[in-house]
């Protein structure tokens, strides 16, 4: 839901900027605002879900999200759009963090790995198909109706959750003082079983959101593609991540979770470094960019669900807080990646490839070190 609300209006950035009287860069900054609130909100939702269960925070979060989405649809100026995006993020963060907590409530071991892969595939469908859908809605009805559509989807998702899933936490905890919550978070950060995969996930999201935030400018302005063509390219991402999500549990079963994660990171880093090398040598061709970037995304699609499963598996007794801190690490990385891409936007293609190469290479080296230290 969070990625849907972020990516559906990517093709409409120029139209939103024109209507609200600001630059495209200013509208793009709303993505960073969304991610920062999204990351911080998860740290609050996690402990609440361990205290009150999963159902109440999810339903409450969806209601807040619908309110924020309506605010965005009615925004008369850029400031109100930012407020609406912040309210959206404060609500939808509950859905993101608790989807992983629910998976940990219900599954363990290889079943948890498969569940995380399914979540990754479902998550990829939002940034994959939503720009194409958003472009069509913008063309037919205008960009404000994109937010109307998102609100309707959120209401439907909430109804399906209440009817089909419901509460999954078997034992609801008692009241927990703030000091204990903070102590739990610090314990997770110091625990290498959690910290290593969380760092990997944060770096992966930095690279992924650098792509998502920069792709419209790189492909529309740098390579001259149309908004519809951009939408179709984003739709292709779904099939890439679907293939990676299907392969990830099989690789984990064959080579172990650590080895499979390292393989995915190595693939992503190799592709990113190849892209950077091409941009440093000279102008990169559109064909080369479109051939190599999917390889990077495929590697991310393998490593991401395995990192999630590795981080949450040992902490079933505090799955809500573990999922919250993991999600916060992901969104903090995403905000950094989007911000770095914006800072380097004077040369958007080179800036994007530099962020991809740096984040994926560091993630690969950290994973290699972690794998070696555990032997």
GROMACS .gro file of C-alpha atoms in nm:
model
  375
    1UNK     CA    1   0.000   0.000   0.000
    2UNK     CA    2   0.284   0.240   0.081
    3UNK     CA    3   0.461   0.178  -0.249
    4UNK     CA    4   0.130   0.204  -0.436
    5UNK     CA    5   0.066   0.549  -0.292
    6UNK     CA    6   0.422   0.657  -0.372
    7UNK     CA    7   0.459   0.525  -0.725
    8UNK     CA    8   0.115   0.573  -0.876
    9UNK     CA    9   0.172   0.946  -0.920
   10UNK     CA   10   0.529   0.925  -1.059
   11UNK     CA   11   0.414   0.983  -1.420
   12UNK     CA   12   0.210   1.281  -1.293
   13UNK     CA   13   0.497   1.469  -1.128
   14UNK     CA   14   0.511   1.737  -1.400
   15UNK     CA   15   0.132   1.786  -1.389
   16UNK     CA   16   0.129   1.810  -1.008
   17UNK     CA   17   0.415   2.059  -1.015
   18UNK     CA   18   0.234   2.274  -1.271
   19UNK     CA   19  -0.099   2.267  -1.086
   20UNK     CA   20   0.055   2.351  -0.749
   21UNK     CA   21   0.301   2.607  -0.885
   22UNK     CA   22   0.624   2.438  -0.775
   23UNK     CA   23   0.915   2.260  -0.943
   24UNK     CA   24   0.925   1.888  -1.023
   25UNK     CA   25   1.216   1.857  -0.777
   26UNK     CA   26   0.995   1.999  -0.500
   27UNK     CA   27   0.722   1.745  -0.572
   28UNK     CA   28   0.982   1.468  -0.575
   29UNK     CA   29   1.091   1.579  -0.227
   30UNK     CA   30   0.750   1.471  -0.100
   31UNK     CA   31   0.871   1.112  -0.150
   32UNK     CA   32   1.152   1.170   0.101
   33UNK     CA   33   0.908   1.327   0.349
   34UNK     CA   34   0.681   1.024   0.310
   35UNK     CA   35   0.969   0.781   0.370
   36UNK     CA   36   1.098   0.961   0.681
   37UNK     CA   37   0.754   0.958   0.848
   38UNK     CA   38   0.703   0.600   0.729
   39UNK     CA   39   1.030   0.490   0.892
   40UNK     CA   40   0.967   0.666   1.224
   41UNK     CA   41   0.606   0.551   1.245
   42UNK     CA   42   0.702   0.185   1.233
   43UNK     CA   43   0.899   0.219   1.557
   44UNK     CA   44   0.576   0.321   1.730
   45UNK     CA   45   0.350   0.066   1.562
   46UNK     CA   46   0.572  -0.234   1.639
   47UNK     CA   47   0.550  -0.218   2.021
   48UNK     CA   48   0.179  -0.129   2.001
   49UNK     CA   49   0.113  -0.442   1.794
   50UNK     CA   50   0.291  -0.660   2.052
   51UNK     CA   51   0.074  -0.497   2.320
   52UNK     CA   52  -0.268  -0.483   2.150
   53UNK     CA   53  -0.233  -0.740   1.871
   54UNK     CA   54  -0.205  -0.690   1.496
   55UNK     CA   55  -0.568  -0.618   1.405
   56UNK     CA   56  -0.627  -0.288   1.587
   57UNK     CA   57  -0.312  -0.112   1.459
   58UNK     CA   58  -0.372  -0.228   1.100
   59UNK     CA   59  -0.735  -0.114   1.088
   60UNK     CA   60  -0.650   0.216   1.261
   61UNK     CA   61  -0.356   0.271   1.028
   62UNK     CA   62  -0.567   0.213   0.719
   63UNK     CA   63  -0.826   0.464   0.841
   64UNK     CA   64  -0.552   0.725   0.894
   65UNK     CA   65  -0.410   0.643   0.552
   66UNK     CA   66  -0.746   0.698   0.382
   67UNK     CA   67  -0.776   1.035   0.561
   68UNK     CA   68  -0.430   1.140   0.440
   69UNK     CA   69  -0.505   1.023   0.086
   70UNK     CA   70  -0.822   1.234   0.078
   71UNK     CA   71  -0.616   1.529   0.203
   72UNK     CA   72  -0.374   1.483  -0.089
   73UNK     CA   73  -0.659   1.462  -0.340
   74UNK     CA   74  -0.802   1.793  -0.215
   75UNK     CA   75  -0.467   1.972  -0.170
   76UNK     CA   76  -0.482   2.328  -0.302
   77UNK     CA   77  -0.110   2.394  -0.258
   78UNK     CA   78   0.218   2.211  -0.210
   79UNK     CA   79   0.220   2.250   0.170
   80UNK     CA   80  -0.114   2.070   0.198
   81UNK     CA   81   0.018   1.797  -0.030
   82UNK     CA   82   0.313   1.747   0.206
   83UNK     CA   83   0.079   1.734   0.507
   84UNK     CA   84  -0.139   1.478   0.332
   85UNK     CA   85   0.162   1.266   0.237
   86UNK     CA   86   0.283   1.274   0.598
   87UNK     CA   87  -0.058   1.159   0.726
   88UNK     CA   88  -0.059   0.886   0.461
   89UNK     CA   89   0.280   0.761   0.578
   90UNK     CA   90   0.180   0.769   0.946
   91UNK     CA   91  -0.112   0.540   0.868
   92UNK     CA   92   0.024   0.302   0.608
   93UNK     CA   93   0.342   0.223   0.803
   94UNK     CA   94   0.127  -0.009   1.016
   95UNK     CA   95   0.038  -0.220   0.713
   96UNK     CA   96   0.400  -0.251   0.602
   97UNK     CA   97   0.550  -0.347   0.936
   98UNK     CA   98   0.269  -0.578   1.045
   99UNK     CA   99   0.261  -0.776   0.721
  100UNK     CA  100   0.605  -0.906   0.819
  101UNK     CA  101   0.503  -0.952   1.184
  102UNK     CA  102   0.197  -1.152   1.075
  103UNK     CA  103   0.418  -1.371   0.856
  104UNK     CA  104   0.642  -1.435   1.159
  105UNK     CA  105   0.335  -1.513   1.374
  106UNK     CA  106   0.223  -1.780   1.129
  107UNK     CA  107   0.543  -1.928   0.984
  108UNK     CA  108   0.899  -2.032   1.065
  109UNK     CA  109   1.202  -2.173   0.882
  110UNK     CA  110   1.162  -2.234   0.509
  111UNK     CA  111   0.792  -2.149   0.531
  112UNK     CA  112   0.886  -1.805   0.662
  113UNK     CA  113   1.132  -1.762   0.374
  114UNK     CA  114   0.857  -1.847   0.125
  115UNK     CA  115   0.616  -1.609   0.300
  116UNK     CA  116   0.869  -1.325   0.284
  117UNK     CA  117   0.928  -1.399  -0.084
  118UNK     CA  118   0.552  -1.374  -0.142
  119UNK     CA  119   0.543  -1.039   0.041
  120UNK     CA  120   0.830  -0.917  -0.175
  121UNK     CA  121   0.646  -1.019  -0.492
  122UNK     CA  122   0.325  -0.852  -0.375
  123UNK     CA  123   0.519  -0.541  -0.278
  124UNK     CA  124   0.683  -0.530  -0.620
  125UNK     CA  125   0.345  -0.534  -0.793
  126UNK     CA  126   0.271  -0.187  -0.653
  127UNK     CA  127   0.572   0.000  -0.796
  128UNK     CA  128   0.552  -0.218  -1.104
  129UNK     CA  129   0.197  -0.164  -1.223
  130UNK     CA  130   0.103   0.156  -1.038
  131UNK     CA  131   0.290   0.403  -1.265
  132UNK     CA  132   0.117   0.254  -1.570
  133UNK     CA  133  -0.218   0.274  -1.392
  134UNK     CA  134  -0.141   0.623  -1.262
  135UNK     CA  135  -0.052   0.744  -1.609
  136UNK     CA  136  -0.384   0.617  -1.745
  137UNK     CA  137  -0.584   0.775  -1.459
  138UNK     CA  138  -0.401   1.104  -1.506
  139UNK     CA  139  -0.469   1.100  -1.879
  140UNK     CA  140  -0.840   1.026  -1.835
  141UNK     CA  141  -0.936   1.199  -1.509
  142UNK     CA  142  -0.641   1.399  -1.375
  143UNK     CA  143  -0.382   1.333  -1.105
  144UNK     CA  144  -0.617   1.395  -0.811
  145UNK     CA  145  -0.817   1.085  -0.901
  146UNK     CA  146  -0.503   0.877  -0.851
  147UNK     CA  147  -0.539   0.945  -0.480
  148UNK     CA  148  -0.911   0.864  -0.495
  149UNK     CA  149  -0.821   0.527  -0.644
  150UNK     CA  150  -0.560   0.461  -0.373
  151UNK     CA  151  -0.814   0.541  -0.099
  152UNK     CA  152  -1.061   0.294  -0.250
  153UNK     CA  153  -0.793   0.022  -0.266
  154UNK     CA  154  -0.702   0.083   0.099
  155UNK     CA  155  -1.064   0.052   0.209
  156UNK     CA  156  -1.101  -0.272   0.015
  157UNK     CA  157  -0.777  -0.413   0.155
  158UNK     CA  158  -0.891  -0.335   0.508
  159UNK     CA  159  -1.220  -0.516   0.455
  160UNK     CA  160  -1.043  -0.822   0.312
  161UNK     CA  161  -0.800  -0.830   0.605
  162UNK     CA  162  -1.075  -0.811   0.869
  163UNK     CA  163  -1.282  -1.082   0.700
  164UNK     CA  164  -1.010  -1.322   0.586
  165UNK     CA  165  -0.714  -1.287   0.824
  166UNK     CA  166  -0.799  -1.114   1.150
  167UNK     CA  167  -0.584  -1.138   1.461
  168UNK     CA  168  -0.273  -1.359   1.437
  169UNK     CA  169  -0.095  -1.281   1.765
  170UNK     CA  170  -0.185  -1.566   1.997
  171UNK     CA  171  -0.075  -1.403   2.323
  172UNK     CA  172  -0.124  -1.029   2.367
  173UNK     CA  173   0.137  -0.875   2.599
  174UNK     CA  174   0.079  -0.653   2.899
  175UNK     CA  175   0.165  -0.285   2.935
  176UNK     CA  176   0.530  -0.210   2.858
  177UNK     CA  177   0.710   0.101   2.986
  178UNK     CA  178   0.897   0.313   2.733
  179UNK     CA  179   1.230   0.217   2.890
  180UNK     CA  180   1.165  -0.151   2.818
  181UNK     CA  181   1.067  -0.076   2.458
  182UNK     CA  182   1.390   0.119   2.404
  183UNK     CA  183   1.592  -0.157   2.571
  184UNK     CA  184   1.439  -0.410   2.334
  185UNK     CA  185   1.527  -0.199   2.030
  186UNK     CA  186   1.885  -0.154   2.151
  187UNK     CA  187   1.913  -0.528   2.210
  188UNK     CA  188   1.801  -0.598   1.855
  189UNK     CA  189   2.052  -0.347   1.714
  190UNK     CA  190   2.337  -0.510   1.908
  191UNK     CA  191   2.233  -0.863   1.807
  192UNK     CA  192   2.428  -0.964   1.496
  193UNK     CA  193   2.149  -1.202   1.394
  194UNK     CA  194   1.929  -0.898   1.341
  195UNK     CA  195   2.177  -0.620   1.269
  196UNK     CA  196   2.355  -0.780   0.973
  197UNK     CA  197   2.046  -0.854   0.761
  198UNK     CA  198   1.887  -0.522   0.863
  199UNK     CA  199   2.190  -0.331   0.734
  200UNK     CA  200   2.177  -0.530   0.413
  201UNK     CA  201   1.808  -0.453   0.370
  202UNK     CA  202   1.864  -0.081   0.432
  203UNK     CA  203   2.134  -0.065   0.165
  204UNK     CA  204   1.917  -0.258  -0.080
  205UNK     CA  205   1.629  -0.018  -0.027
  206UNK     CA  206   1.863   0.278  -0.075
  207UNK     CA  207   1.950   0.146  -0.419
  208UNK     CA  208   1.593   0.052  -0.503
  209UNK     CA  209   1.451   0.392  -0.410
  210UNK     CA  210   1.729   0.566  -0.595
  211UNK     CA  211   1.595   0.385  -0.902
  212UNK     CA  212   1.230   0.460  -0.824
  213UNK     CA  213   1.285   0.829  -0.752
  214UNK     CA  214   1.531   0.891  -1.037
  215UNK     CA  215   1.385   0.672  -1.310
  216UNK     CA  216   1.115   0.921  -1.420
  217UNK     CA  217   1.371   1.196  -1.473
  218UNK     CA  218   1.636   0.966  -1.622
  219UNK     CA  219   1.398   0.794  -1.864
  220UNK     CA  220   1.161   1.082  -1.943
  221UNK     CA  221   1.411   1.367  -1.964
  222UNK     CA  222   1.742   1.187  -2.016
  223UNK     CA  223   1.631   0.928  -2.271
  224UNK     CA  224   1.313   1.096  -2.399
  225UNK     CA  225   1.064   0.818  -2.321
  226UNK     CA  226   0.691   0.888  -2.298
  227UNK     CA  227   0.499   0.851  -1.967
  228UNK     CA  228   0.316   0.546  -2.105
  229UNK     CA  229   0.646   0.381  -2.202
  230UNK     CA  230   0.773   0.455  -1.851
  231UNK     CA  231   0.464   0.286  -1.708
  232UNK     CA  232   0.524  -0.027  -1.915
  233UNK     CA  233   0.886  -0.042  -1.802
  234UNK     CA  234   0.782  -0.022  -1.437
  235UNK     CA  235   0.528  -0.298  -1.503
  236UNK     CA  236   0.812  -0.518  -1.624
  237UNK     CA  237   0.971  -0.486  -1.279
  238UNK     CA  238   0.692  -0.704  -1.140
  239UNK     CA  239   0.794  -1.001  -1.352
  240UNK     CA  240   1.161  -0.953  -1.263
  241UNK     CA  241   1.092  -0.952  -0.889
  242UNK     CA  242   0.839  -1.235  -0.928
  243UNK     CA  243   1.107  -1.453  -1.084
  244UNK     CA  244   1.356  -1.358  -0.812
  245UNK     CA  245   1.099  -1.422  -0.539
  246UNK     CA  246   1.025  -1.769  -0.675
  247UNK     CA  247   1.396  -1.850  -0.701
  248UNK     CA  248   1.501  -1.713  -0.360
  249UNK     CA  249   1.353  -1.991  -0.138
  250UNK     CA  250   1.495  -2.257  -0.369
  251UNK     CA  251   1.841  -2.104  -0.354
  252UNK     CA  252   1.813  -2.081   0.025
  253UNK     CA  253   1.717  -2.448   0.048
  254UNK     CA  254   2.009  -2.544  -0.177
  255UNK     CA  255   2.288  -2.313  -0.057
  256UNK     CA  256   2.160  -2.186   0.276
  257UNK     CA  257   2.011  -1.846   0.350
  258UNK     CA  258   2.350  -1.676   0.388
  259UNK     CA  259   2.491  -1.814   0.063
  260UNK     CA  260   2.179  -1.735  -0.138
  261UNK     CA  261   2.170  -1.379  -0.003
  262UNK     CA  262   2.535  -1.328  -0.098
  263UNK     CA  263   2.464  -1.461  -0.448
  264UNK     CA  264   2.183  -1.208  -0.495
  265UNK     CA  265   2.396  -0.922  -0.366
  266UNK     CA  266   2.687  -1.020  -0.589
  267UNK     CA  267   2.459  -1.019  -0.893
  268UNK     CA  268   2.321  -0.676  -0.801
  269UNK     CA  269   2.665  -0.528  -0.732
  270UNK     CA  270   2.809  -0.663  -1.057
  271UNK     CA  271   2.526  -0.507  -1.259
  272UNK     CA  272   2.550  -0.174  -1.074
  273UNK     CA  273   2.927  -0.149  -1.116
  274UNK     CA  274   2.888  -0.228  -1.487
  275UNK     CA  275   2.637   0.058  -1.520
  276UNK     CA  276   2.867   0.297  -1.335
  277UNK     CA  277   3.162   0.197  -1.553
  278UNK     CA  278   2.965   0.272  -1.869
  279UNK     CA  279   2.862   0.615  -1.746
  280UNK     CA  280   3.219   0.701  -1.646
  281UNK     CA  281   3.353   0.600  -1.987
  282UNK     CA  282   3.093   0.797  -2.179
  283UNK     CA  283   2.721   0.832  -2.245
  284UNK     CA  284   2.534   0.511  -2.166
  285UNK     CA  285   2.292   0.390  -2.432
  286UNK     CA  286   1.925   0.339  -2.348
  287UNK     CA  287   1.946  -0.026  -2.454
  288UNK     CA  288   2.236  -0.097  -2.219
  289UNK     CA  289   2.059   0.080  -1.931
  290UNK     CA  290   1.741  -0.120  -1.988
  291UNK     CA  291   1.930  -0.450  -2.014
  292UNK     CA  292   2.154  -0.415  -1.708
  293UNK     CA  293   1.919  -0.245  -1.460
  294UNK     CA  294   1.685  -0.550  -1.453
  295UNK     CA  295   1.984  -0.765  -1.355
  296UNK     CA  296   2.039  -0.535  -1.056
  297UNK     CA  297   1.670  -0.559  -0.964
  298UNK     CA  298   1.677  -0.939  -0.996
  299UNK     CA  299   1.966  -0.957  -0.749
  300UNK     CA  300   1.780  -0.728  -0.509
  301UNK     CA  301   1.470  -0.945  -0.549
  302UNK     CA  302   1.668  -1.251  -0.437
  303UNK     CA  303   1.844  -1.090  -0.141
  304UNK     CA  304   1.555  -0.885  -0.001
  305UNK     CA  305   1.317  -1.162   0.120
  306UNK     CA  306   1.608  -1.368   0.250
  307UNK     CA  307   1.730  -1.072   0.457
  308UNK     CA  308   1.379  -1.025   0.599
  309UNK     CA  309   1.352  -1.391   0.698
  310UNK     CA  310   1.701  -1.392   0.851
  311UNK     CA  311   1.628  -1.084   1.062
  312UNK     CA  312   1.291  -1.199   1.198
  313UNK     CA  313   1.340  -1.575   1.242
  314UNK     CA  314   1.513  -1.565   1.584
  315UNK     CA  315   1.268  -1.316   1.738
  316UNK     CA  316   0.923  -1.472   1.733
  317UNK     CA  317   0.857  -1.353   2.090
  318UNK     CA  318   0.896  -0.988   1.983
  319UNK     CA  319   0.807  -1.009   1.617
  320UNK     CA  320   0.627  -0.674   1.618
  321UNK     CA  321   0.927  -0.477   1.741
  322UNK     CA  322   1.170  -0.674   1.525
  323UNK     CA  323   0.958  -0.614   1.215
  324UNK     CA  324   0.924  -0.246   1.308
  325UNK     CA  325   1.297  -0.190   1.348
  326UNK     CA  326   1.367  -0.386   1.030
  327UNK     CA  327   1.113  -0.178   0.841
  328UNK     CA  328   1.261   0.140   0.985
  329UNK     CA  329   1.605   0.036   0.860
  330UNK     CA  330   1.458  -0.028   0.516
  331UNK     CA  331   1.277   0.304   0.495
  332UNK     CA  332   1.573   0.498   0.637
  333UNK     CA  333   1.783   0.345   0.362
  334UNK     CA  334   1.514   0.429   0.108
  335UNK     CA  335   1.504   0.792   0.221
  336UNK     CA  336   1.883   0.817   0.201
  337UNK     CA  337   1.887   0.661  -0.146
  338UNK     CA  338   1.617   0.895  -0.276
  339UNK     CA  339   1.793   1.195  -0.119
  340UNK     CA  340   2.132   1.101  -0.263
  341UNK     CA  341   1.980   1.059  -0.607
  342UNK     CA  342   1.820   1.404  -0.574
  343UNK     CA  343   2.148   1.563  -0.459
  344UNK     CA  344   2.326   1.413  -0.760
  345UNK     CA  345   2.045   1.506  -0.999
  346UNK     CA  346   2.260   1.753  -1.194
  347UNK     CA  347   2.388   1.441  -1.372
  348UNK     CA  348   2.093   1.206  -1.311
  349UNK     CA  349   2.221   0.895  -1.492
  350UNK     CA  350   2.570   0.911  -1.342
  351UNK     CA  351   2.432   1.000  -0.999
  352UNK     CA  352   2.189   0.707  -1.005
  353UNK     CA  353   2.452   0.453  -1.111
  354UNK     CA  354   2.693   0.583  -0.845
  355UNK     CA  355   2.432   0.528  -0.571
  356UNK     CA  356   2.350   0.180  -0.703
  357UNK     CA  357   2.714   0.075  -0.721
  358UNK     CA  358   2.802   0.210  -0.376
  359UNK     CA  359   2.504   0.063  -0.190
  360UNK     CA  360   2.513  -0.280  -0.354
  361UNK     CA  361   2.890  -0.317  -0.320
  362UNK     CA  362   2.888  -0.224   0.049
  363UNK     CA  363   2.594  -0.461   0.108
  364UNK     CA  364   2.780  -0.743  -0.069
  365UNK     CA  365   3.096  -0.689   0.137
  366UNK     CA  366   2.904  -0.673   0.466
  367UNK     CA  367   2.720  -0.993   0.378
  368UNK     CA  368   3.046  -1.167   0.282
  369UNK     CA  369   3.203  -1.060   0.612
  370UNK     CA  370   2.895  -1.173   0.806
  371UNK     CA  371   2.893  -1.512   0.632
  372UNK     CA  372   3.264  -1.564   0.704
  373UNK     CA  373   3.236  -1.463   1.071
  374UNK     CA  374   2.955  -1.713   1.135
  375UNK     CA  375   3.148  -2.013   1.007
   0.00000   0.00000   0.00000
